[in-house]
Amino acid sequence: MIVNTGGRTDTVQYYSEWLLRRFAEGYVLSRNPLFPDKVSRIELSPDKVDCVVFCSKNYAPILPRLHEITSRFRTYFYYTITAYGKDIEPGVPSIAESMETLIALSRMVGRMRVAWRFDPVLLAADYPAARILEIFAQMAPVLAPYIDRCIFSFVEVYKKLEVNMPELIPLSLEDMDMLARGLGEIAGENGILIQTCGTNGDYSRYGIHPSGCMTLEILGRANGVAFRNRKHRGMRHGCHCIESRDIGAYDSCLNGCKYCYANQTPQKARDNFRLHDPDSPLLLGHLHPDDTVIQAVQKSFLE
């Protein structure tokens, strides 16, 4: 079983104390987002978890104590650093700060366990294609020695994005082709393996690998283990990733990114944050009397 710590919220940046406590106590409770009275209990022990996958835009809060997890579990880290500023990502550190933190993380866990996510790629009046590529070209040579690969995807225009980010300029097929060509060329010049997130088309003609972001091949190679040859069911239509269990909660990330898919609104995330108790096995709030707790099935993918 693969445990994902950051698909629904930036757990590392805002809930590090809770996350470390859950691994220390050896279990976590996760509320079903579709059926809120259904709660899964997931054991967080090395014999039950094949790999712990982290996704964050700021690893600085957890770095001093990260060894409490990395010393016991196989791990892999996705670090999102985009081309945007606080006008689009108000809660995210600057690009310079983020790159420094990624380098520190890589030196701690090894470059084979760190992937740089440059996504979502989007266009706005202040972020034309030329600026996106210029910033990527500045970042690539700095990060190249410290990453396993770079992953990018083009923004998906959810309904709420039309309200939360009206300045978004729709991407045409020509825009995507031009951006992919530029990203591929820059990555190639810097010796970076670059790939798309599996839903974003085939740009292999530009040296871009079509692959899942989180595959057993990637996780196994990074940790020196062999996984079974298992079909990757993905997390949504068109996704080529291995399925994982996310222990976070939607509507709880304070980064405030305008393009966010995991929050309905920034205000709802702030309201939910007040429910957080670092001592609770749930990320938000506590168990209710009418909750049903079910032991999660945790099958190993190891060969």
C-alpha positions as a Python dict, from the first residue, in 0.01 Angstrom:
ca = {
    (1, 'M'): (0, 0, 0),
    (2, 'I'): (118, 351, -88),
    (3, 'V'): (33, 631, 157),
    (4, 'N'): (-4, 979, 8),
    (5, 'T'): (33, 1271, 249),
    (6, 'G'): (-39, 1566, 22),
    (7, 'G'): (-291, 1510, -256),
    (8, 'R'): (-581, 1681, -74),
    (9, 'T'): (-392, 1946, 120),
    (10, 'D'): (-39, 2068, 190),
    (11, 'T'): (-1, 1855, 502),
    (12, 'V'): (373, 1914, 528),
    (13, 'Q'): (348, 2293, 531),
    (14, 'Y'): (51, 2336, 766),
    (15, 'Y'): (10, 2012, 960),
    (16, 'S'): (364, 1879, 1013),
    (17, 'E'): (323, 1829, 1388),
    (18, 'W'): (8, 1623, 1331),
    (19, 'L'): (172, 1420, 1055),
    (20, 'L'): (476, 1333, 1265),
    (21, 'R'): (253, 1240, 1557),
    (22, 'R'): (45, 1007, 1341),
    (23, 'F'): (354, 818, 1226),
    (24, 'A'): (483, 804, 1584),
    (25, 'E'): (153, 660, 1708),
    (26, 'G'): (132, 422, 1414),
    (27, 'Y'): (-210, 493, 1266),
    (28, 'V'): (-429, 763, 1113),
    (29, 'L'): (-801, 811, 1054),
    (30, 'S'): (-921, 938, 716),
    (31, 'R'): (-1275, 1060, 652),
    (32, 'N'): (-1436, 962, 323),
    (33, 'P'): (-1497, 1288, 132),
    (34, 'L'): (-1809, 1147, -37),
    (35, 'F'): (-1955, 974, 269),
    (36, 'P'): (-1838, 1181, 567),
    (37, 'D'): (-1967, 940, 831),
    (38, 'K'): (-1740, 666, 694),
    (39, 'V'): (-1391, 676, 841),
    (40, 'S'): (-1097, 453, 748),
    (41, 'R'): (-829, 351, 994),
    (42, 'I'): (-492, 318, 821),
    (43, 'E'): (-199, 156, 998),
    (44, 'L'): (122, 356, 961),
    (45, 'S'): (382, 91, 1024),
    (46, 'P'): (668, -21, 797),
    (47, 'D'): (516, -367, 754),
    (48, 'K'): (185, -219, 632),
    (49, 'V'): (311, 71, 417),
    (50, 'D'): (524, 8, 108),
    (51, 'C'): (612, 373, 55),
    (52, 'V'): (517, 714, 196),
    (53, 'V'): (468, 973, -78),
    (54, 'F'): (495, 1341, 9),
    (55, 'C'): (359, 1630, -199),
    (56, 'S'): (419, 1987, -86),
    (57, 'K'): (508, 2342, -185),
    (58, 'N'): (717, 2399, 127),
    (59, 'Y'): (914, 2130, 310),
    (60, 'A'): (1087, 2375, 545),
    (61, 'P'): (857, 2307, 845),
    (62, 'I'): (928, 1932, 850),
    (63, 'L'): (1296, 1916, 752),
    (64, 'P'): (1437, 1923, 1111),
    (65, 'R'): (1234, 1613, 1203),
    (66, 'L'): (1191, 1441, 868),
    (67, 'H'): (1434, 1168, 974),
    (68, 'E'): (1165, 1039, 1211),
    (69, 'I'): (985, 910, 901),
    (70, 'T'): (1267, 854, 651),
    (71, 'S'): (1460, 637, 896),
    (72, 'R'): (1170, 390, 911),
    (73, 'F'): (988, 408, 577),
    (74, 'R'): (1055, 407, 206),
    (75, 'T'): (976, 755, 80),
    (76, 'Y'): (944, 974, -227),
    (77, 'F'): (901, 1352, -241),
    (78, 'Y'): (720, 1570, -494),
    (79, 'Y'): (816, 1934, -459),
    (80, 'T'): (598, 2182, -648),
    (81, 'I'): (776, 2501, -753),
    (82, 'T'): (600, 2699, -1023),
    (83, 'A'): (666, 3020, -1214),
    (84, 'Y'): (411, 3224, -1020),
    (85, 'G'): (426, 3478, -740),
    (86, 'K'): (204, 3560, -446),
    (87, 'D'): (-57, 3713, -675),
    (88, 'I'): (-148, 3353, -768),
    (89, 'E'): (6, 3151, -481),
    (90, 'P'): (-25, 3379, -174),
    (91, 'G'): (80, 3119, 84),
    (92, 'V'): (380, 2978, -102),
    (93, 'P'): (742, 3089, -39),
    (94, 'S'): (933, 3270, -312),
    (95, 'I'): (1096, 3074, -591),
    (96, 'A'): (1441, 3142, -445),
    (97, 'E'): (1339, 3019, -98),
    (98, 'S'): (1168, 2714, -245),
    (99, 'M'): (1475, 2615, -447),
    (100, 'E'): (1694, 2644, -136),
    (101, 'T'): (1458, 2418, 55),
    (102, 'L'): (1445, 2163, -228),
    (103, 'I'): (1824, 2148, -233),
    (104, 'A'): (1830, 2094, 145),
    (105, 'L'): (1569, 1819, 113),
    (106, 'S'): (1761, 1650, -168),
    (107, 'R'): (2085, 1652, 30),
    (108, 'M'): (1898, 1489, 315),
    (109, 'V'): (1710, 1213, 130),
    (110, 'G'): (1904, 1182, -201),
    (111, 'R'): (1817, 1320, -543),
    (112, 'M'): (1661, 989, -655),
    (113, 'R'): (1375, 1050, -412),
    (114, 'V'): (1293, 1407, -518),
    (115, 'A'): (1080, 1511, -815),
    (116, 'W'): (1025, 1873, -912),
    (117, 'R'): (667, 1946, -1011),
    (118, 'F'): (641, 2250, -1240),
    (119, 'D'): (266, 2254, -1255),
    (120, 'P'): (10, 2354, -1336),
    (121, 'V'): (135, 2541, -1639),
    (122, 'L'): (-112, 2821, -1714),
    (123, 'L'): (-128, 3155, -1890),
    (124, 'A'): (-242, 3493, -1757),
    (125, 'A'): (-177, 3854, -1853),
    (126, 'D'): (120, 3874, -1613),
    (127, 'Y'): (238, 3522, -1704),
    (128, 'P'): (264, 3492, -2083),
    (129, 'A'): (431, 3188, -2233),
    (130, 'A'): (764, 3366, -2276),
    (131, 'R'): (781, 3447, -1905),
    (132, 'I'): (689, 3090, -1804),
    (133, 'L'): (971, 2951, -2016),
    (134, 'E'): (1216, 3219, -1900),
    (135, 'I'): (1156, 3134, -1532),
    (136, 'F'): (1179, 2760, -1604),
    (137, 'A'): (1512, 2822, -1780),
    (138, 'Q'): (1642, 3006, -1474),
    (139, 'M'): (1536, 2730, -1235),
    (140, 'A'): (1640, 2426, -1437),
    (141, 'P'): (2022, 2452, -1405),
    (142, 'V'): (1994, 2523, -1032),
    (143, 'L'): (1771, 2224, -957),
    (144, 'A'): (1905, 1973, -1210),
    (145, 'P'): (2173, 1824, -979),
    (146, 'Y'): (1920, 1765, -703),
    (147, 'I'): (1619, 1601, -868),
    (148, 'D'): (1520, 1266, -1010),
    (149, 'R'): (1291, 1421, -1272),
    (150, 'C'): (1065, 1715, -1356),
    (151, 'I'): (691, 1671, -1400),
    (152, 'F'): (460, 1925, -1559),
    (153, 'S'): (95, 1943, -1656),
    (154, 'F'): (-131, 2201, -1811),
    (155, 'V'): (-400, 2354, -1594),
    (156, 'E'): (-738, 2180, -1592),
    (157, 'V'): (-1019, 2433, -1600),
    (158, 'Y'): (-1258, 2321, -1329),
    (159, 'K'): (-1587, 2510, -1297),
    (160, 'K'): (-1479, 2686, -976),
    (161, 'L'): (-1162, 2807, -1150),
    (162, 'E'): (-1373, 3038, -1364),
    (163, 'V'): (-1476, 3215, -1042),
    (164, 'N'): (-1152, 3190, -843),
    (165, 'M'): (-921, 3287, -1130),
    (166, 'P'): (-1105, 3496, -1390),
    (167, 'E'): (-773, 3627, -1528),
    (168, 'L'): (-685, 3279, -1657),
    (169, 'I'): (-626, 3271, -2033),
    (170, 'P'): (-752, 2946, -2191),
    (171, 'L'): (-472, 2736, -2340),
    (172, 'S'): (-505, 2652, -2706),
    (173, 'L'): (-351, 2341, -2861),
    (174, 'E'): (-91, 2569, -3019),
    (175, 'D'): (-8, 2722, -2679),
    (176, 'M'): (39, 2379, -2523),
    (177, 'D'): (254, 2258, -2810),
    (178, 'M'): (476, 2567, -2795),
    (179, 'L'): (514, 2545, -2417),
    (180, 'A'): (587, 2172, -2427),
    (181, 'R'): (851, 2225, -2694),
    (182, 'G'): (1019, 2495, -2485),
    (183, 'L'): (1009, 2297, -2163),
    (184, 'G'): (1146, 1989, -2338),
    (185, 'E'): (1434, 2181, -2494),
    (186, 'I'): (1532, 2350, -2167),
    (187, 'A'): (1512, 2024, -1974),
    (188, 'G'): (1725, 1849, -2236),
    (189, 'E'): (1991, 2120, -2222),
    (190, 'N'): (2016, 2068, -1846),
    (191, 'G'): (2008, 1688, -1844),
    (192, 'I'): (1669, 1673, -1672),
    (193, 'L'): (1433, 1384, -1737),
    (194, 'I'): (1102, 1558, -1798),
    (195, 'Q'): (759, 1403, -1821),
    (196, 'T'): (395, 1501, -1835),
    (197, 'C'): (131, 1417, -1584),
    (198, 'G'): (-45, 1132, -1765),
    (199, 'T'): (-357, 1324, -1872),
    (200, 'N'): (-183, 1589, -2080),
    (201, 'G'): (-113, 1437, -2418),
    (202, 'D'): (195, 1297, -2591),
    (203, 'Y'): (489, 1533, -2643),
    (204, 'S'): (755, 1266, -2683),
    (205, 'R'): (868, 1444, -3001),
    (206, 'Y'): (1017, 1707, -2769),
    (207, 'G'): (1194, 1458, -2544),
    (208, 'I'): (909, 1456, -2292),
    (209, 'H'): (818, 1119, -2147),
    (210, 'P'): (449, 1026, -2123),
    (211, 'S'): (415, 854, -1787),
    (212, 'G'): (237, 847, -1457),
    (213, 'C'): (372, 1087, -1195),
    (214, 'M'): (374, 818, -927),
    (215, 'T'): (448, 471, -1057),
    (216, 'L'): (582, 162, -887),
    (217, 'E'): (882, 180, -1120),
    (218, 'I'): (967, 531, -995),
    (219, 'L'): (911, 448, -628),
    (220, 'G'): (1094, 116, -649),
    (221, 'R'): (1399, 254, -825),
    (222, 'A'): (1425, 539, -576),
    (223, 'N'): (1414, 302, -280),
    (224, 'G'): (1606, 6, -417),
    (225, 'V'): (1315, -239, -402),
    (226, 'A'): (1117, -437, -659),
    (227, 'F'): (741, -410, -686),
    (228, 'R'): (509, -657, -854),
    (229, 'N'): (415, -592, -1217),
    (230, 'R'): (80, -445, -1128),
    (231, 'K'): (-161, -250, -1349),
    (232, 'H'): (-183, 113, -1240),
    (233, 'R'): (-549, 204, -1202),
    (234, 'G'): (-477, 574, -1155),
    (235, 'M'): (-653, 828, -938),
    (236, 'R'): (-883, 967, -1211),
    (237, 'H'): (-960, 919, -1580),
    (238, 'G'): (-644, 918, -1790),
    (239, 'C'): (-414, 896, -1488),
    (240, 'H'): (-131, 641, -1505),
    (241, 'C'): (-29, 653, -1138),
    (242, 'I'): (-43, 370, -888),
    (243, 'E'): (-339, 398, -654),
    (244, 'S'): (-264, 532, -307),
    (245, 'R'): (-445, 623, 13),
    (246, 'D'): (-452, 994, 89),
    (247, 'I'): (-458, 1074, 461),
    (248, 'G'): (-536, 1445, 421),
    (249, 'A'): (-864, 1631, 379),
    (250, 'Y'): (-1006, 1859, 114),
    (251, 'D'): (-1081, 2226, 192),
    (252, 'S'): (-798, 2253, 444),
    (253, 'C'): (-498, 2398, 253),
    (254, 'L'): (-401, 2756, 342),
    (255, 'N'): (-175, 2816, 42),
    (256, 'G'): (-464, 2995, -127),
    (257, 'C'): (-354, 2910, -481),
    (258, 'K'): (-609, 3051, -724),
    (259, 'Y'): (-597, 2742, -946),
    (260, 'C'): (-650, 2498, -656),
    (261, 'Y'): (-878, 2199, -720),
    (262, 'A'): (-880, 2080, -357),
    (263, 'N'): (-1044, 2386, -197),
    (264, 'Q'): (-1390, 2519, -277),
    (265, 'T'): (-1283, 2862, -152),
    (266, 'P'): (-991, 2997, 54),
    (267, 'Q'): (-1237, 3099, 326),
    (268, 'K'): (-1368, 2744, 365),
    (269, 'A'): (-1011, 2623, 410),
    (270, 'R'): (-951, 2885, 680),
    (271, 'D'): (-1272, 2785, 856),
    (272, 'N'): (-1178, 2416, 849),
    (273, 'F'): (-827, 2490, 974),
    (274, 'R'): (-983, 2601, 1303),
    (275, 'L'): (-1112, 2245, 1348),
    (276, 'H'): (-761, 2102, 1343),
    (277, 'D'): (-631, 1939, 1660),
    (278, 'P'): (-272, 1805, 1638),
    (279, 'D'): (-366, 1533, 1892),
    (280, 'S'): (-660, 1402, 1690),
    (281, 'P'): (-610, 1099, 1462),
    (282, 'L'): (-822, 1290, 1205),
    (283, 'L'): (-673, 1587, 1025),
    (284, 'L'): (-988, 1791, 1086),
    (285, 'G'): (-1188, 1762, 1405),
    (286, 'H'): (-1265, 1443, 1595),
    (287, 'L'): (-1479, 1134, 1557),
    (288, 'H'): (-1855, 1182, 1587),
    (289, 'P'): (-2086, 939, 1771),
    (290, 'D'): (-2251, 832, 1444),
    (291, 'D'): (-1922, 773, 1257),
    (292, 'T'): (-1839, 423, 1135),
    (293, 'V'): (-1469, 336, 1153),
    (294, 'I'): (-1353, 71, 907),
    (295, 'Q'): (-1013, -93, 904),
    (296, 'A'): (-852, -17, 566),
    (297, 'V'): (-736, -307, 351),
    (298, 'Q'): (-361, -265, 319),
    (299, 'K'): (-215, -502, 60),
    (300, 'S'): (151, -483, -26),
    (301, 'F'): (269, -417, -382),
    (302, 'L'): (617, -551, -305),
    (303, 'E'): (741, -837, -517),
}
